Coordinates of C-alpha atoms in Angstrom, one line a residue:
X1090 CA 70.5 126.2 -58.1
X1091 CA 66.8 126.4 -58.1
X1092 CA 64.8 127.0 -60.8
X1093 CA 64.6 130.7 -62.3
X1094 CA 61.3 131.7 -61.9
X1095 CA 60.9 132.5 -65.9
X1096 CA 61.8 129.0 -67.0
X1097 CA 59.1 128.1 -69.5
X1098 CA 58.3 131.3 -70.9
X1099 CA 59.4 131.5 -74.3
X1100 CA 59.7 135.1 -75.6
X1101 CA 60.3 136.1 -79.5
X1102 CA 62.8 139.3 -79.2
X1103 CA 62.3 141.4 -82.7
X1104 CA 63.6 144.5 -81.7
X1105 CA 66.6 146.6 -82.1
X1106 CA 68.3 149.5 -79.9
X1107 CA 67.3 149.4 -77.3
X1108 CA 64.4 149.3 -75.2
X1109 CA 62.2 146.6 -76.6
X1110 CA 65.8 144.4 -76.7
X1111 CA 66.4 145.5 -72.9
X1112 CA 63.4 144.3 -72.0
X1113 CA 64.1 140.6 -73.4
X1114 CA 67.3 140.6 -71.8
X1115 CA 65.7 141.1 -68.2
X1116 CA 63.2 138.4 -68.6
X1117 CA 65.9 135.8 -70.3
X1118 CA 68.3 137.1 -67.1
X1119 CA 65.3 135.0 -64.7
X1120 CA 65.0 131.9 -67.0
X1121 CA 63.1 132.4 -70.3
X1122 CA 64.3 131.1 -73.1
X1123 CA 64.9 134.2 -75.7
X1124 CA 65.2 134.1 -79.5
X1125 CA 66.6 136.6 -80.8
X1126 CA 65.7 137.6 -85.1
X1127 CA 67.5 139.4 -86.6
X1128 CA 67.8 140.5 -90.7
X1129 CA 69.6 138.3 -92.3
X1130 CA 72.1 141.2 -93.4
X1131 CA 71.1 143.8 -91.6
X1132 CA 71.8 142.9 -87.8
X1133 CA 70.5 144.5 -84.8
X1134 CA 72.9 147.8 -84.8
X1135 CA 73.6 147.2 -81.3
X1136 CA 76.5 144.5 -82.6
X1137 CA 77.8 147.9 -83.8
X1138 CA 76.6 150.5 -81.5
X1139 CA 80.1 152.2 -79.1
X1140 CA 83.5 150.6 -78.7
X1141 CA 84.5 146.3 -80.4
X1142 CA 87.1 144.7 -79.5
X1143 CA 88.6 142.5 -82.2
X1144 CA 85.9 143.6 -84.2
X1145 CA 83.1 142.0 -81.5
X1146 CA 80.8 144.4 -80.8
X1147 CA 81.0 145.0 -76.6
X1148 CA 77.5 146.4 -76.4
X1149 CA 75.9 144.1 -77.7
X1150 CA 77.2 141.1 -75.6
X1151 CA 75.7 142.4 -72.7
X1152 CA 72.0 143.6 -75.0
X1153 CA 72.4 139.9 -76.4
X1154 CA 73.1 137.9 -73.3
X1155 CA 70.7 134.9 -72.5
X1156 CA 69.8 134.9 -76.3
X1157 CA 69.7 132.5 -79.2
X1158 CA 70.3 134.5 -82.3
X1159 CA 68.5 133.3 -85.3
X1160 CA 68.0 135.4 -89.0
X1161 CA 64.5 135.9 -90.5
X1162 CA 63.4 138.3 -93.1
X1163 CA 60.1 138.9 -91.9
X1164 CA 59.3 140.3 -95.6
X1165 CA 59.7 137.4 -97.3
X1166 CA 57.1 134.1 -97.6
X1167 CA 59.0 131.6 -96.2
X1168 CA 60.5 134.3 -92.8
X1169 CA 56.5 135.4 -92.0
X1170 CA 55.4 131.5 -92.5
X1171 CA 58.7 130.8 -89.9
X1172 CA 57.7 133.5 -87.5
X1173 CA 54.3 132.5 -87.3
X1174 CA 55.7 129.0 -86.3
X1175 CA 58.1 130.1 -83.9
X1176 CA 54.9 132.7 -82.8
X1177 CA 52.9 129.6 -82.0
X1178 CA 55.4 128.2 -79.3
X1179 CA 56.0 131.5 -78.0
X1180 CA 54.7 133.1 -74.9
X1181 CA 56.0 137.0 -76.0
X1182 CA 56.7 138.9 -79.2
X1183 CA 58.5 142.2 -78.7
X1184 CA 58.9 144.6 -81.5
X1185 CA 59.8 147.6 -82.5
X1186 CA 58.6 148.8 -85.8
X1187 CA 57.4 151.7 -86.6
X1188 CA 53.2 151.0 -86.4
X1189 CA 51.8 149.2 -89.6
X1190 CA 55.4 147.6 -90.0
X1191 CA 54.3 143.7 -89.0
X1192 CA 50.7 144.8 -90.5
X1193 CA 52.6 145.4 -94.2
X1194 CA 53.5 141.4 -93.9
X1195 CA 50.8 140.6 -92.2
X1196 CA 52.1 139.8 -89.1
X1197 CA 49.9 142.3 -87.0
X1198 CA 48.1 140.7 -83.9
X1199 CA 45.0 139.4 -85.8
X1200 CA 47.5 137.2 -87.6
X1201 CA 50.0 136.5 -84.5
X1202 CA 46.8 136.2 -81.9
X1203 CA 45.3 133.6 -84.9
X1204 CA 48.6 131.5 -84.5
X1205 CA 48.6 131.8 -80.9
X1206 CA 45.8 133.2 -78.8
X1207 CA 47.8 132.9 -75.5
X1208 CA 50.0 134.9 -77.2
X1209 CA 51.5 138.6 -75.3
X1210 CA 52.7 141.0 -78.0
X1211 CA 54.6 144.0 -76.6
X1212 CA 55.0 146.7 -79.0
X1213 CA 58.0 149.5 -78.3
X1214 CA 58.0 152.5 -80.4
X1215 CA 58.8 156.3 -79.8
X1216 CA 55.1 157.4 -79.7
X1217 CA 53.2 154.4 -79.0
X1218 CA 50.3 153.0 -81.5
X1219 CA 48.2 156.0 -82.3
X1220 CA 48.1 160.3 -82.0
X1221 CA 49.5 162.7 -84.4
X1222 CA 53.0 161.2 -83.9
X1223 CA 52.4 157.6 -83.9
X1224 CA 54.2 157.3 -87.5
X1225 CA 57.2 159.6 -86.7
X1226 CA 60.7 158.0 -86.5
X1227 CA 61.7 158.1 -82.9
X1228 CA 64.6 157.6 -80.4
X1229 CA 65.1 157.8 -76.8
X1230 CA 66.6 160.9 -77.3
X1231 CA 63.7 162.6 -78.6
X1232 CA 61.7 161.2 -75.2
X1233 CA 64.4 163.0 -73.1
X1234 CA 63.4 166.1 -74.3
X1235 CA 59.3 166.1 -74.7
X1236 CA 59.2 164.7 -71.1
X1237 CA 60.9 167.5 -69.7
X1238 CA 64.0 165.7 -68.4
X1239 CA 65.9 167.9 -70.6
X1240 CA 64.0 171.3 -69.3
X1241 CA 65.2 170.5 -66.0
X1242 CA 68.3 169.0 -66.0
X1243 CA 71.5 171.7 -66.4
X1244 CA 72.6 174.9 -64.7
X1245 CA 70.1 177.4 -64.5
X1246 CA 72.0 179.7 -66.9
X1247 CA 72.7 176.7 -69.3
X1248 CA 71.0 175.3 -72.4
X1249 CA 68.7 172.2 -71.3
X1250 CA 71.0 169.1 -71.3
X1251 CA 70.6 165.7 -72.5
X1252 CA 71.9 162.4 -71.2
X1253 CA 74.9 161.0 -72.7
X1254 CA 73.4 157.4 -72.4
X1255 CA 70.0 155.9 -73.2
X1256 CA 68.0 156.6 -70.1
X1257 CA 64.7 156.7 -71.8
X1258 CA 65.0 153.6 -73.2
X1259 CA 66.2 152.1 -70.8
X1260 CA 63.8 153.1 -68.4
X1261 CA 61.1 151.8 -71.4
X1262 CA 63.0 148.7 -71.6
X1263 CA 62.3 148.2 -67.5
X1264 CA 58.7 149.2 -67.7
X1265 CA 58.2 146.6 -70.8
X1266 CA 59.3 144.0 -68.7
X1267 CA 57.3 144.7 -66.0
X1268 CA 54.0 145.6 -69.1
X1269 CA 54.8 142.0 -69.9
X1270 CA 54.8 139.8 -66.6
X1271 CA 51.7 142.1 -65.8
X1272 CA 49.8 140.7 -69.1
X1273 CA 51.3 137.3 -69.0
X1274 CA 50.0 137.3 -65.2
X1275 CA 46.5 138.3 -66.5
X1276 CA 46.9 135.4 -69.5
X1277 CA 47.5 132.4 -67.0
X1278 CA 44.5 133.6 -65.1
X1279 CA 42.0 134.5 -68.4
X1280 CA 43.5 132.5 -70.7
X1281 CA 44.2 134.9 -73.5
X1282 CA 47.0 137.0 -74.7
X1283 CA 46.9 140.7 -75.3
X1284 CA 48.7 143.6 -77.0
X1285 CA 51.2 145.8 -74.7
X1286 CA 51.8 149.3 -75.8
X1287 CA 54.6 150.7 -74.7
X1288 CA 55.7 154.5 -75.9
X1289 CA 58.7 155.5 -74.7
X1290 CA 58.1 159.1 -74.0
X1291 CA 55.8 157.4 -71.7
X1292 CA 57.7 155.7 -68.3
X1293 CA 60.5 158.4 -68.7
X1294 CA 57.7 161.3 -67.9
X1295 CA 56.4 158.7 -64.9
X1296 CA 59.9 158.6 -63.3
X1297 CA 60.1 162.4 -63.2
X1298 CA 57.7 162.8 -60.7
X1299 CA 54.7 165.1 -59.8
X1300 CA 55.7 167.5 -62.5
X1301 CA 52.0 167.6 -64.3
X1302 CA 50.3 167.5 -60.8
X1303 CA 52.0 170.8 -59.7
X1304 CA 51.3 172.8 -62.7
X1305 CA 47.7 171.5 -63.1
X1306 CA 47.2 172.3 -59.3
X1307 CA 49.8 175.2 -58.6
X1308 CA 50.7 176.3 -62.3
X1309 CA 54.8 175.5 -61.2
X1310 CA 57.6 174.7 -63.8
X1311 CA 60.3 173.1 -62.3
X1312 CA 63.0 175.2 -63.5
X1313 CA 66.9 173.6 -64.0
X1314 CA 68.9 173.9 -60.6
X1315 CA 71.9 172.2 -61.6
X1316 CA 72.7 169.6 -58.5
X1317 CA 70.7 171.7 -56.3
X1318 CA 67.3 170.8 -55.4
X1319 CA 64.1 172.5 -54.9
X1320 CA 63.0 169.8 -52.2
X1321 CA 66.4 170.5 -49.7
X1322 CA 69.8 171.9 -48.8
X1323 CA 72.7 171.4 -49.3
X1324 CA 72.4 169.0 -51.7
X1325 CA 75.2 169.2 -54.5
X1326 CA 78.6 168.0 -55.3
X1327 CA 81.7 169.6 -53.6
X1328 CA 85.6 169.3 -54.2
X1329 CA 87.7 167.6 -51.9
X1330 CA 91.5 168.9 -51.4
X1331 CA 92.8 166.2 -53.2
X1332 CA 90.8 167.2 -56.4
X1333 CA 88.0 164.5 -56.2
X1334 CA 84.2 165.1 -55.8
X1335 CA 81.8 163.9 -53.8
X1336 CA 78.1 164.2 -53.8
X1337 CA 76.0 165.1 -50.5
X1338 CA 72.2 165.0 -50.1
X1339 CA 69.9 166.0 -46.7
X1340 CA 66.2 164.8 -47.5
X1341 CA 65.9 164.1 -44.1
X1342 CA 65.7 166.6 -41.8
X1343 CA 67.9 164.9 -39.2
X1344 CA 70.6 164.4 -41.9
X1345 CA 70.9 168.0 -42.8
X1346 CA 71.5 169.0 -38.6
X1347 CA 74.3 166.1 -38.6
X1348 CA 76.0 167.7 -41.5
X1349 CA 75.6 171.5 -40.4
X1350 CA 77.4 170.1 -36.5
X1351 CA 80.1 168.4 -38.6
X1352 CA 81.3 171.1 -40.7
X1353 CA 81.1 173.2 -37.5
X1354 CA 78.0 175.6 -38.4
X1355 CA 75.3 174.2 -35.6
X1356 CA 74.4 178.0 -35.3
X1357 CA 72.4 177.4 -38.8
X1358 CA 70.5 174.9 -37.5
X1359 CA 68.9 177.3 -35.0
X1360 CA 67.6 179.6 -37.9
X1361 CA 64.5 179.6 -38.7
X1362 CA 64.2 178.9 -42.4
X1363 CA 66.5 175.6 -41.3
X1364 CA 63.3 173.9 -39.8
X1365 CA 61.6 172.4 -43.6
X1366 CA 63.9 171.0 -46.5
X1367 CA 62.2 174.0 -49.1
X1368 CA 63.2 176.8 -46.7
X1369 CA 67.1 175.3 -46.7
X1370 CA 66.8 175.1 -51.0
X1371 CA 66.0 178.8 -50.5
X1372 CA 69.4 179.5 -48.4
X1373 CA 71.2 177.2 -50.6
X1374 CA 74.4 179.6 -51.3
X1375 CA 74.8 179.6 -47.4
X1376 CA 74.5 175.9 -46.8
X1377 CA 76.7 175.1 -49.9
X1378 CA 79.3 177.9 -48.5
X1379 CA 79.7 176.3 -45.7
X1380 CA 79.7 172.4 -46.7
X1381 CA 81.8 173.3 -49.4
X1382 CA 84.6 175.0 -47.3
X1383 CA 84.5 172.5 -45.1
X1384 CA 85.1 169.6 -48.0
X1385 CA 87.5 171.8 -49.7
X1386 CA 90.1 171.6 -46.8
X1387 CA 89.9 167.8 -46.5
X1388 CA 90.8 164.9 -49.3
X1389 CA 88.1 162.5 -50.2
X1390 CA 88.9 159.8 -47.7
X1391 CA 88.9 161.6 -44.7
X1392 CA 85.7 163.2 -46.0
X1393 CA 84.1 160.0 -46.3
X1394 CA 84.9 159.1 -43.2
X1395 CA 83.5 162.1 -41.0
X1396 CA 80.7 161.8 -43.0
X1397 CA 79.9 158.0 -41.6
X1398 CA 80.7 158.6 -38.7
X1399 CA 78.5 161.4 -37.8
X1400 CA 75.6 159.3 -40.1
X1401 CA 75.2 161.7 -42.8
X1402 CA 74.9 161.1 -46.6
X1403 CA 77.8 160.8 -49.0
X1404 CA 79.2 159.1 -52.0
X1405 CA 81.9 159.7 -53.7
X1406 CA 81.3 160.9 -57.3
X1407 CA 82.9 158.0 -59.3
X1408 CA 83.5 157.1 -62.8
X1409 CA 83.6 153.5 -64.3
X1410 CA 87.3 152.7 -62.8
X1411 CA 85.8 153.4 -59.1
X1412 CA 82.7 151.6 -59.8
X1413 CA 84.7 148.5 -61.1
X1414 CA 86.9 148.8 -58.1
X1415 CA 83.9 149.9 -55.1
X1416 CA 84.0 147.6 -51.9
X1417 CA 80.0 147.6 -51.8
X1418 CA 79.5 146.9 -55.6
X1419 CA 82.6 143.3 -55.3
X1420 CA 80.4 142.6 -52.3
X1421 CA 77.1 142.5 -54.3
X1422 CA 78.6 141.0 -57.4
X1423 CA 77.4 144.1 -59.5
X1424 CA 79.4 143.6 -62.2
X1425 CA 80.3 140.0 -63.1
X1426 CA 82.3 137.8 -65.2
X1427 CA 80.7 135.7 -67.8
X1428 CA 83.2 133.5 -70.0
X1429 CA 82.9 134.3 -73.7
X1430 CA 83.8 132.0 -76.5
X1431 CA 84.7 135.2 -78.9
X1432 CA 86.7 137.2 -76.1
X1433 CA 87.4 135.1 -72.8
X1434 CA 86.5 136.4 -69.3
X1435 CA 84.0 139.2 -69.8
X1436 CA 83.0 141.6 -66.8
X1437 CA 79.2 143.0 -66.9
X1438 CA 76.5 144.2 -64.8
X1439 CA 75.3 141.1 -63.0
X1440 CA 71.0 140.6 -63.3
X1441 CA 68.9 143.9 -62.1
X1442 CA 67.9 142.2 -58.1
X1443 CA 68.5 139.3 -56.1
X1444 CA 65.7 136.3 -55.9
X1445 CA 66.7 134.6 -52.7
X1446 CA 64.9 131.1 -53.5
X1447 CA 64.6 131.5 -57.1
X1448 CA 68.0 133.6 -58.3
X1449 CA 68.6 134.6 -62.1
X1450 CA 72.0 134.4 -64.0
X1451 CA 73.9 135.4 -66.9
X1452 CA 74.2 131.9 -69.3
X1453 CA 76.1 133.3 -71.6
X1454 CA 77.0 136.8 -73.4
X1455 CA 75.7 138.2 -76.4
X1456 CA 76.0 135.0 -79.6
X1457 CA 77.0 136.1 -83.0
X1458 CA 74.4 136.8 -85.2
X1459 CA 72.4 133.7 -86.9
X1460 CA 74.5 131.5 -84.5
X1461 CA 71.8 129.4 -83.3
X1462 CA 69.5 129.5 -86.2
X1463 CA 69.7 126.1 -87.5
X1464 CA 69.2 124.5 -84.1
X1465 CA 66.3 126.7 -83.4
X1466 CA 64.9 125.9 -86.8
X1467 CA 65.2 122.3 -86.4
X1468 CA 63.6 122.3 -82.9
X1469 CA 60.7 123.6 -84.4
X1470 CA 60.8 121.2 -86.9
X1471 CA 61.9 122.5 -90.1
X1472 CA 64.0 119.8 -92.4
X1473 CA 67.5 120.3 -93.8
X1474 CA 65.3 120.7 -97.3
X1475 CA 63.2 123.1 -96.1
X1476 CA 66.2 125.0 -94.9
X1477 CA 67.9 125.3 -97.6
X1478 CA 64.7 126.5 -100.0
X1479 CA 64.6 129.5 -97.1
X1480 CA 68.0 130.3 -97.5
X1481 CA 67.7 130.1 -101.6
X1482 CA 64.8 132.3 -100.9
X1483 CA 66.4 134.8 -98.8
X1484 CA 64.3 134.5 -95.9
X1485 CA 67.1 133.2 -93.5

């Protein structure tokens, strides 16, 4: 295998749940090496975060995948002195503290930058650095709803929903990667580091679309629609007979004809509100009357395969035993199987894209926490003396 295209890069992960560790995971998924600190008792909570299996967190051996684990208290003399050692080595420190956190042990970036001026420091917080909320606790949760996400996801006569998964932080976890291959890219050109700031009420309001732009230009909300869409009809999930789902969407004008002449209603296509994707939203009871009759007299499969036939757009609505199970995802190796010391053969999702000269892989899953923090300690050269005074000391 060729070389993944990160080897080299050397990032310090300090974080916990979840975006700043995401972010570390995707760049040690390409070839850098990633140490993971953690609290000497007080782990990342991700080891504890959702379901375990013989008391090993599952989460977290996907979050903690490609990662050495070592334990630091940051707090204490002998942890900051360590950091700043491991700091000088290092391409990338991510954190997560709240801001003034690494300035209260004087680990802020005139300190790190001092150790290291090559240095990228990526800081992940709720709010970013500065503004009124800067020193609020914060989750992804809390960027799901001041984005508008929440506003305009639900039925219309609904409260405004939430997701029941991270999506803000993850999507902050994605942009921080991308923050910091965009600042390491400018330090191997300039030669010096710099300071990301990522906020995560930030990316989530960036992937929502032109939202601001139409209410600074037009003064529009976008109100909730359930799976309808303002944009284009019919666009929604339907039942099958055989009591499954599947979702259909027309963006394209030439899609929405092919799926009016195969559930038999080519007389719509002739109306005249049929001819731009907005006018259809507007006549969405019609178009959803008569897709949805159509799906309701057929089970999934033969759905499926009128639908691909005539070249329109469907999926079937699946949860994690279809996806697990999906022809296109086995053919893509989507989800993978890593082989874990603590649990045996362990399925995943595989790395985010496909390098065709340069590919990225899963090494291993998550380690247990502190696993590799003599090793990493030695490497840097720290004695079996010294050790042991930060252990006495409580620093590791």
């Amino acid at each position: 295998m060729s070389t993944p295209p990160l080897t080299g890069r050397r990032v310090l992960d300090l974080a916990t749940l979840f975006a700043g560790p995401l972010a570390a995971t995707l760049l040690g998924d390409f070839g850098a090496e990633v140490i993971k600190v953690e609290h000497p008792t007080r782990p990342d909570p991700s080891r504890g975060h959702g379901p375990s299996k013989d008391g090993v967190g599952l989460w977290w051996k996907i979050l903690g995948r490609n990662k050495r684990a070592i334990t630091l208290d940051l707090s204490k003399p002998g942890g900051r002195a360590t950091l700043l050692a491991l700091a000088a080595t290092a391409d990338v420190v991510i954190e997560n503290f709240r801001p003034g956190t690494l300035e209260k042990w004087d680990l802020g970036w005139p300190e790190l930058s001092a150790a290291n001026p090559r240095l990228v420091l990526a800081r992940v917080t709720a709010f970013g650095q500065f503004g009124p909320y800067a020193h609020r606790p914060g989750f992804g949760t809390l960027a799901e709803a001041m984005s508008g996400f929440a506003a305009i996801t639900g039925e219309p006569d609904a409260p405004p929903t939430l997701p029941p998964f991270g999506l803000a932080d993850s999507i902050a976890g994605l942009a921080t990667a991308y923050a910091v291959l965009t600042a390491l890219a400018a330090r191997d050109r300039d030669g010096t580091g710099q300071v990301v700031d990522m906020a995560i009420i930030e990316p989530i309001l960036t992937v929502l679309g032109p939202q601001p732009t139409w209410y600074d230009q037009l003064g529009h909300i976008q109100p909730r629609t359930g799976n309808r869409s303002q944009n284009n009809a019919p666009r929604n999930t339907y039942r099958t007979a055989d009591g499954t789902w599947v979702a259909v969407s027309t963006s394209a004008q030439s899609i929405a004809e092919r799926v009016m002449c195969l559930v038999g209603r080519p007389d719509l296509i002739d109306e005249p509100w049929f001819a731009t994707g907005a006018d259809r939203a507007r006549h969405a009871d019609v178009l959803d009357k008569a897709v949805g009759d159509w799906i309701a007299l057929r089970g999934r499969d033969e759905v499926l395969a009128a639908f691909e036939k005539a070249e329109a757009a469907v999926a079937p609505v699946q949860d994690v035993r279809d996806v697990m199970t999906d022809p296109q995802y086995a053919a893509l190796d989507t989800v993978t199987t890593v082989d874990d010391p603590e649990l045996g053969p362990l399925r995943m999702q595989n790395v985010l894209f496909r390098l065709s000269a340069t590919p990225g892989a899963i090494r291993w899953a998550g380690r247990p926490h502190g696993a590799d923090t003599d090793e990493v300690l030695t490497e840097l050269g720290l004695t079996p003396d010294r050790l042991t005074a930060l252990r006495a000391e409580g620093a590791l």
